[in-house]
Amino acid sequence: MLIDTHTHIADPEFDADREAVIERARAAGVRKMILIGTDLPSSRRAVSLAEQHPFLWAAVGLHPHEAKAMDETLSQALEELAGHPKVVGLGETGLDYHYNHSSPEDQRRAFIEQIRLAKRKRLPLVIHTREAWEETFRILEQEGGRSHAADVGAVFHCFTGDSAIAAQAVRFGCYLSFSGIMTFPKALALQQAAASVDLSRLLIETDAPYLAPQGYRGKRNEPAYVRVVAEKIAALRNCPLEKIAEVTSGNAERLFQLSPR
Ligand code: NI
């Protein structure tokens, strides 16, 4: 069994063939998926799709690119949505200083707001961080993220750091979720991180429709391809695919409390 812990198949990119995409994922051994919101409309879409299938769950949040939209009304709407029984995570939230589609100030404000929301709702944090590691850890520390990670949980989704940052994240109590990026031939530092990180902290994801793995690059990504990520990790760690599938699925079920509910 594989679990895609981060996918955006509720987004319009999948409107034409969503059920076929879900079928292909199931056929590839993907037994559960977590649908991720990046703003209020996409969070609502994630929840409503999760309502339609017993093997789908949702996380609701505001992506750092959209952070400038955060205000009291939006925060309240997210908090209300976060109470839905199929919502198992808060995010994706975090900091992205690569693109700065929202200003760093707005990103920090929205991140802090969502950490507090995750604490109130006792939901694991789904964190997106790019070129902002130091600041991310500083804000998490300041907002009680360490105890939240220990008591409830937190994951760095689409982890792209090296082994040192991976070790720091694990010491902080976070899970690391690896995407198709680690299957690229040039992603050597990231592969080293995936090969060395504590197995009990390892998760896998597609981030579909983005970041299709090696062999599918340039195409729309989809949850079935999470298998390629698991295969690459298994090869790097010199262990059977079944072992990586079992460990990462167990970690995902524990972090997001997918079963038993
Ligand atoms: Ni994402």
CSV table of C-alpha atoms and ligand atoms in Angstrom, one decimal:
chain,number,residue,atom,x,y,z
A,1,MET,CA,0.0,0.0,0.0
A,2,LEU,CA,1.2,3.5,-0.9
A,3,ILE,CA,-0.2,6.8,0.4
A,4,ASP,CA,0.2,10.1,-1.5
A,5,THR,CA,0.3,12.5,1.4
A,6,HIS,CA,0.2,15.7,-0.8
A,7,THR,CA,-1.8,16.0,-4.0
A,8,HIS,CA,-3.9,18.7,-5.6
A,9,ILE,CA,-6.3,16.5,-7.6
A,10,ALA,CA,-9.3,18.6,-6.5
A,11,ASP,CA,-7.8,21.4,-8.7
A,12,PRO,CA,-9.3,22.3,-12.1
A,13,GLU,CA,-6.3,20.6,-13.9
A,14,PHE,CA,-8.1,17.3,-13.1
A,15,ASP,CA,-11.7,18.4,-13.9
A,16,ALA,CA,-11.7,16.5,-17.3
A,17,ASP,CA,-10.6,13.1,-16.0
A,18,ARG,CA,-10.5,13.1,-12.1
A,19,GLU,CA,-12.1,9.7,-11.6
A,20,ALA,CA,-9.8,8.1,-14.1
A,21,VAL,CA,-6.8,9.6,-12.3
A,22,ILE,CA,-8.1,8.2,-9.0
A,23,GLU,CA,-8.7,4.8,-10.7
A,24,ARG,CA,-5.1,4.7,-12.0
A,25,ALA,CA,-3.8,5.6,-8.5
A,26,ARG,CA,-5.8,2.8,-7.0
A,27,ALA,CA,-4.5,0.4,-9.7
A,28,ALA,CA,-0.9,1.5,-8.9
A,29,GLY,CA,-1.4,0.6,-5.2
A,30,VAL,CA,-2.1,4.1,-3.9
A,31,ARG,CA,-4.7,3.3,-1.2
A,32,LYS,CA,-5.1,6.7,0.4
A,33,MET,CA,-4.5,10.3,-0.6
A,34,ILE,CA,-4.5,13.7,1.1
A,35,LEU,CA,-5.9,16.5,-0.9
A,36,ILE,CA,-4.2,19.9,-0.2
A,37,GLY,CA,-5.8,23.3,-0.2
A,38,THR,CA,-3.8,26.4,-1.1
A,39,ASP,CA,-6.5,29.0,-0.6
A,40,LEU,CA,-10.1,29.0,0.5
A,41,PRO,CA,-11.7,27.9,-2.8
A,42,SER,CA,-9.2,25.0,-3.3
A,43,SER,CA,-9.5,24.0,0.4
A,44,ARG,CA,-13.3,23.8,0.0
A,45,ARG,CA,-12.8,21.7,-3.2
A,46,ALA,CA,-10.4,19.4,-1.4
A,47,VAL,CA,-13.0,18.9,1.4
A,48,SER,CA,-15.9,18.3,-1.0
A,49,LEU,CA,-13.9,15.7,-3.0
A,50,ALA,CA,-12.7,14.0,0.2
A,51,GLU,CA,-16.4,13.7,1.1
A,52,GLN,CA,-17.0,11.6,-2.0
A,53,HIS,CA,-14.5,8.8,-1.3
A,54,PRO,CA,-13.6,6.9,1.9
A,55,PHE,CA,-9.9,6.8,0.9
A,56,LEU,CA,-9.5,10.6,0.5
A,57,TRP,CA,-8.8,13.2,3.2
A,58,ALA,CA,-8.1,16.9,3.0
A,59,ALA,CA,-5.8,19.6,4.5
A,60,VAL,CA,-7.0,23.2,4.4
A,61,GLY,CA,-4.8,26.3,4.3
A,62,LEU,CA,-3.3,29.3,2.5
A,63,HIS,CA,-0.2,28.8,0.5
A,64,PRO,CA,2.7,31.3,1.0
A,65,HIS,CA,2.1,32.5,-2.5
A,66,GLU,CA,-1.4,33.6,-1.5
A,67,ALA,CA,-0.5,34.9,1.9
A,68,LYS,CA,-1.4,38.5,1.2
A,69,ALA,CA,-5.1,37.3,1.2
A,70,MET,CA,-5.0,36.4,4.9
A,71,ASP,CA,-7.4,38.4,7.0
A,72,GLU,CA,-9.8,37.8,9.9
A,73,THR,CA,-12.6,36.6,7.6
A,74,LEU,CA,-10.4,34.2,5.8
A,75,SER,CA,-8.9,32.9,9.0
A,76,GLN,CA,-12.4,32.3,10.4
A,77,ALA,CA,-13.5,30.5,7.3
A,78,LEU,CA,-10.4,28.2,7.4
A,79,GLU,CA,-11.0,27.5,11.0
A,80,GLU,CA,-14.6,26.5,10.4
A,81,LEU,CA,-13.6,24.3,7.5
A,82,ALA,CA,-10.8,22.7,9.6
A,83,GLY,CA,-13.5,21.3,11.9
A,84,HIS,CA,-14.9,19.1,9.1
A,85,PRO,CA,-14.4,15.4,9.9
A,86,LYS,CA,-12.4,14.7,6.7
A,87,VAL,CA,-9.9,17.5,7.4
A,88,VAL,CA,-6.7,15.9,8.8
A,89,GLY,CA,-4.1,18.7,8.3
A,90,LEU,CA,-3.6,22.5,8.3
A,91,GLY,CA,-1.8,23.8,5.2
A,92,GLU,CA,-0.1,24.1,3.0
A,93,THR,CA,1.3,27.1,4.8
A,94,GLY,CA,4.9,28.3,5.3
A,95,LEU,CA,7.4,30.6,3.6
A,96,ASP,CA,8.6,30.8,0.0
A,97,TYR,CA,11.3,33.4,-0.5
A,98,HIS,CA,12.1,32.1,-4.0
A,99,TYR,CA,9.1,33.7,-5.7
A,100,ASN,CA,7.8,36.2,-3.2
A,101,HIS,CA,4.4,36.2,-4.8
A,102,SER,CA,3.3,37.6,-1.4
A,103,SER,CA,5.7,39.8,0.6
A,104,PRO,CA,7.8,38.2,3.3
A,105,GLU,CA,5.9,40.2,5.9
A,106,ASP,CA,2.6,38.9,4.6
A,107,GLN,CA,3.9,35.3,4.4
A,108,ARG,CA,5.2,35.5,8.0
A,109,ARG,CA,1.9,36.8,9.2
A,110,ALA,CA,-0.2,34.2,7.4
A,111,PHE,CA,2.2,31.4,8.6
A,112,ILE,CA,1.9,32.5,12.2
A,113,GLU,CA,-1.9,32.7,11.9
A,114,GLN,CA,-2.0,29.2,10.6
A,115,ILE,CA,0.3,27.7,13.2
A,116,ARG,CA,-2.0,29.1,15.8
A,117,LEU,CA,-5.0,27.7,13.9
A,118,ALA,CA,-3.4,24.3,13.8
A,119,LYS,CA,-2.8,24.4,17.5
A,120,ARG,CA,-6.4,25.4,18.3
A,121,LYS,CA,-7.7,22.6,16.0
A,122,ARG,CA,-5.0,20.1,17.0
A,123,LEU,CA,-4.2,19.4,13.4
A,124,PRO,CA,-0.8,18.5,11.9
A,125,LEU,CA,0.9,21.4,10.1
A,126,VAL,CA,1.7,20.9,6.4
A,127,ILE,CA,4.6,23.2,5.8
A,128,HIS,CA,5.9,24.5,2.4
A,129,THR,CA,9.3,26.1,2.7
A,130,ARG,CA,11.6,27.3,0.0
A,131,GLU,CA,14.8,29.3,0.6
A,132,ALA,CA,13.6,30.3,4.0
A,133,TRP,CA,14.7,27.5,6.4
A,134,GLU,CA,16.2,29.7,9.1
A,135,GLU,CA,13.1,31.9,9.3
A,136,THR,CA,10.8,28.9,9.2
A,137,PHE,CA,12.5,27.3,12.2
A,138,ARG,CA,12.6,30.6,14.0
A,139,ILE,CA,8.9,31.2,13.6
A,140,LEU,CA,8.0,27.6,14.5
A,141,GLU,CA,10.2,27.9,17.6
A,142,GLN,CA,8.6,31.2,18.6
A,143,GLU,CA,5.0,29.9,18.1
A,144,GLY,CA,5.4,26.7,20.0
A,145,GLY,CA,5.9,24.6,16.9
A,146,ARG,CA,8.2,22.2,18.6
A,147,SER,CA,5.6,21.0,21.1
A,148,HIS,CA,3.0,21.0,18.4
A,149,ALA,CA,5.2,18.7,16.3
A,150,ALA,CA,5.7,16.5,19.3
A,151,ASP,CA,2.0,16.4,20.4
A,152,VAL,CA,0.1,16.6,17.1
A,153,GLY,CA,2.6,16.6,14.2
A,154,ALA,CA,4.2,18.6,11.4
A,155,VAL,CA,5.6,17.8,8.0
A,156,PHE,CA,7.9,19.6,5.6
A,157,HIS,CA,6.1,18.8,2.3
A,158,CYS,CA,8.2,18.4,-0.9
A,159,PHE,CA,11.3,18.5,1.2
A,160,THR,CA,14.2,19.8,-0.9
A,161,GLY,CA,16.9,20.4,1.8
A,162,ASP,CA,20.1,18.5,2.3
A,163,SER,CA,21.0,15.9,5.0
A,164,ALA,CA,21.9,18.6,7.5
A,165,ILE,CA,18.6,20.4,7.2
A,166,ALA,CA,16.8,17.0,7.2
A,167,ALA,CA,18.5,16.2,10.5
A,168,GLN,CA,17.5,19.6,11.9
A,169,ALA,CA,13.9,19.1,10.9
A,170,VAL,CA,13.8,15.6,12.5
A,171,ARG,CA,15.3,16.9,15.7
A,172,PHE,CA,12.6,19.5,15.7
A,173,GLY,CA,10.1,16.6,15.6
A,174,CYS,CA,8.9,17.0,12.0
A,175,TYR,CA,8.3,14.5,9.3
A,176,LEU,CA,9.8,14.9,5.8
A,177,SER,CA,7.8,14.2,2.7
A,178,PHE,CA,9.8,13.5,-0.5
A,179,SER,CA,8.3,14.3,-4.0
A,180,GLY,CA,9.3,13.5,-7.6
A,181,ILE,CA,12.1,16.1,-7.3
A,182,MET,CA,14.3,13.5,-5.5
A,183,THR,CA,14.1,11.2,-8.6
A,184,PHE,CA,15.9,13.7,-10.8
A,185,PRO,CA,19.5,12.5,-11.7
A,186,LYS,CA,21.0,15.8,-10.5
A,187,ALA,CA,19.2,15.9,-7.1
A,188,LEU,CA,22.2,14.2,-5.4
A,189,ALA,CA,22.1,16.1,-2.1
A,190,LEU,CA,18.3,15.5,-1.8
A,191,GLN,CA,18.8,11.8,-2.6
A,192,GLN,CA,21.5,11.6,0.2
A,193,ALA,CA,18.9,13.1,2.6
A,194,ALA,CA,16.3,10.6,1.5
A,195,ALA,CA,18.8,7.8,1.9
A,196,SER,CA,19.8,8.8,5.4
A,197,VAL,CA,16.8,10.3,7.1
A,198,ASP,CA,15.3,8.3,10.0
A,199,LEU,CA,12.7,5.9,8.5
A,200,SER,CA,10.2,6.8,11.2
A,201,ARG,CA,10.0,10.3,9.7
A,202,LEU,CA,9.8,9.5,6.1
A,203,LEU,CA,6.7,10.3,3.9
A,204,ILE,CA,6.1,10.4,0.2
A,205,GLU,CA,4.0,12.5,-2.1
A,206,THR,CA,3.4,13.7,-5.6
A,207,ASP,CA,2.3,17.3,-5.2
A,208,ALA,CA,0.4,16.6,-8.4
A,209,PRO,CA,-0.2,18.2,-10.9
A,210,TYR,CA,3.3,19.6,-10.2
A,211,LEU,CA,6.7,18.0,-10.0
A,212,ALA,CA,6.2,14.9,-12.1
A,213,PRO,CA,9.0,12.4,-11.4
A,214,GLN,CA,11.8,11.2,-13.7
A,215,GLY,CA,10.3,9.4,-16.7
A,216,TYR,CA,7.2,11.6,-16.6
A,217,ARG,CA,8.9,15.1,-16.6
A,218,GLY,CA,7.1,17.8,-18.4
A,219,LYS,CA,3.8,15.9,-18.0
A,220,ARG,CA,1.0,16.6,-15.6
A,221,ASN,CA,1.9,14.7,-12.4
A,222,GLU,CA,-0.7,12.3,-10.8
A,223,PRO,CA,-0.9,10.3,-7.6
A,224,ALA,CA,-0.2,6.9,-9.4
A,225,TYR,CA,3.4,8.2,-9.9
A,226,VAL,CA,4.1,8.3,-6.1
A,227,ARG,CA,5.2,4.8,-6.8
A,228,VAL,CA,8.3,6.2,-8.7
A,229,VAL,CA,9.3,8.2,-5.6
A,230,ALA,CA,8.9,5.1,-3.4
A,231,GLU,CA,11.0,3.0,-5.8
A,232,LYS,CA,13.7,5.6,-5.9
A,233,ILE,CA,13.9,5.7,-2.1
A,234,ALA,CA,14.0,1.9,-1.9
A,235,ALA,CA,16.8,1.8,-4.5
A,236,LEU,CA,18.8,4.4,-2.6
A,237,ARG,CA,18.3,2.6,0.7
A,238,ASN,CA,19.0,-0.8,-0.8
A,239,CYS,CA,15.7,-2.2,0.6
A,240,PRO,CA,12.6,-3.7,-1.0
A,241,LEU,CA,9.8,-1.4,-2.3
A,242,GLU,CA,7.4,-3.1,0.0
A,243,LYS,CA,9.4,-2.0,3.0
A,244,ILE,CA,9.3,1.7,2.0
A,245,ALA,CA,5.6,1.4,1.1
A,246,GLU,CA,4.8,-0.1,4.5
A,247,VAL,CA,6.9,2.3,6.5
A,248,THR,CA,5.8,5.5,4.7
A,249,SER,CA,2.1,4.4,4.9
A,250,GLY,CA,2.4,3.7,8.6
A,251,ASN,CA,4.0,7.1,9.1
A,252,ALA,CA,1.2,8.8,7.1
A,253,GLU,CA,-1.5,7.0,9.0
A,254,ARG,CA,0.0,7.9,12.3
A,255,LEU,CA,0.7,11.6,11.5
A,256,PHE,CA,-2.7,12.3,9.9
A,257,GLN,CA,-4.6,9.7,12.0
A,258,LEU,CA,-6.1,8.2,8.8
A,259,SER,CA,-7.1,4.9,10.4
A,260,PRO,CA,-8.8,4.0,12.5
A,261,ARG,CA,-10.9,7.2,12.7
B,1,NI,NI,1.5,21.5,-2.8
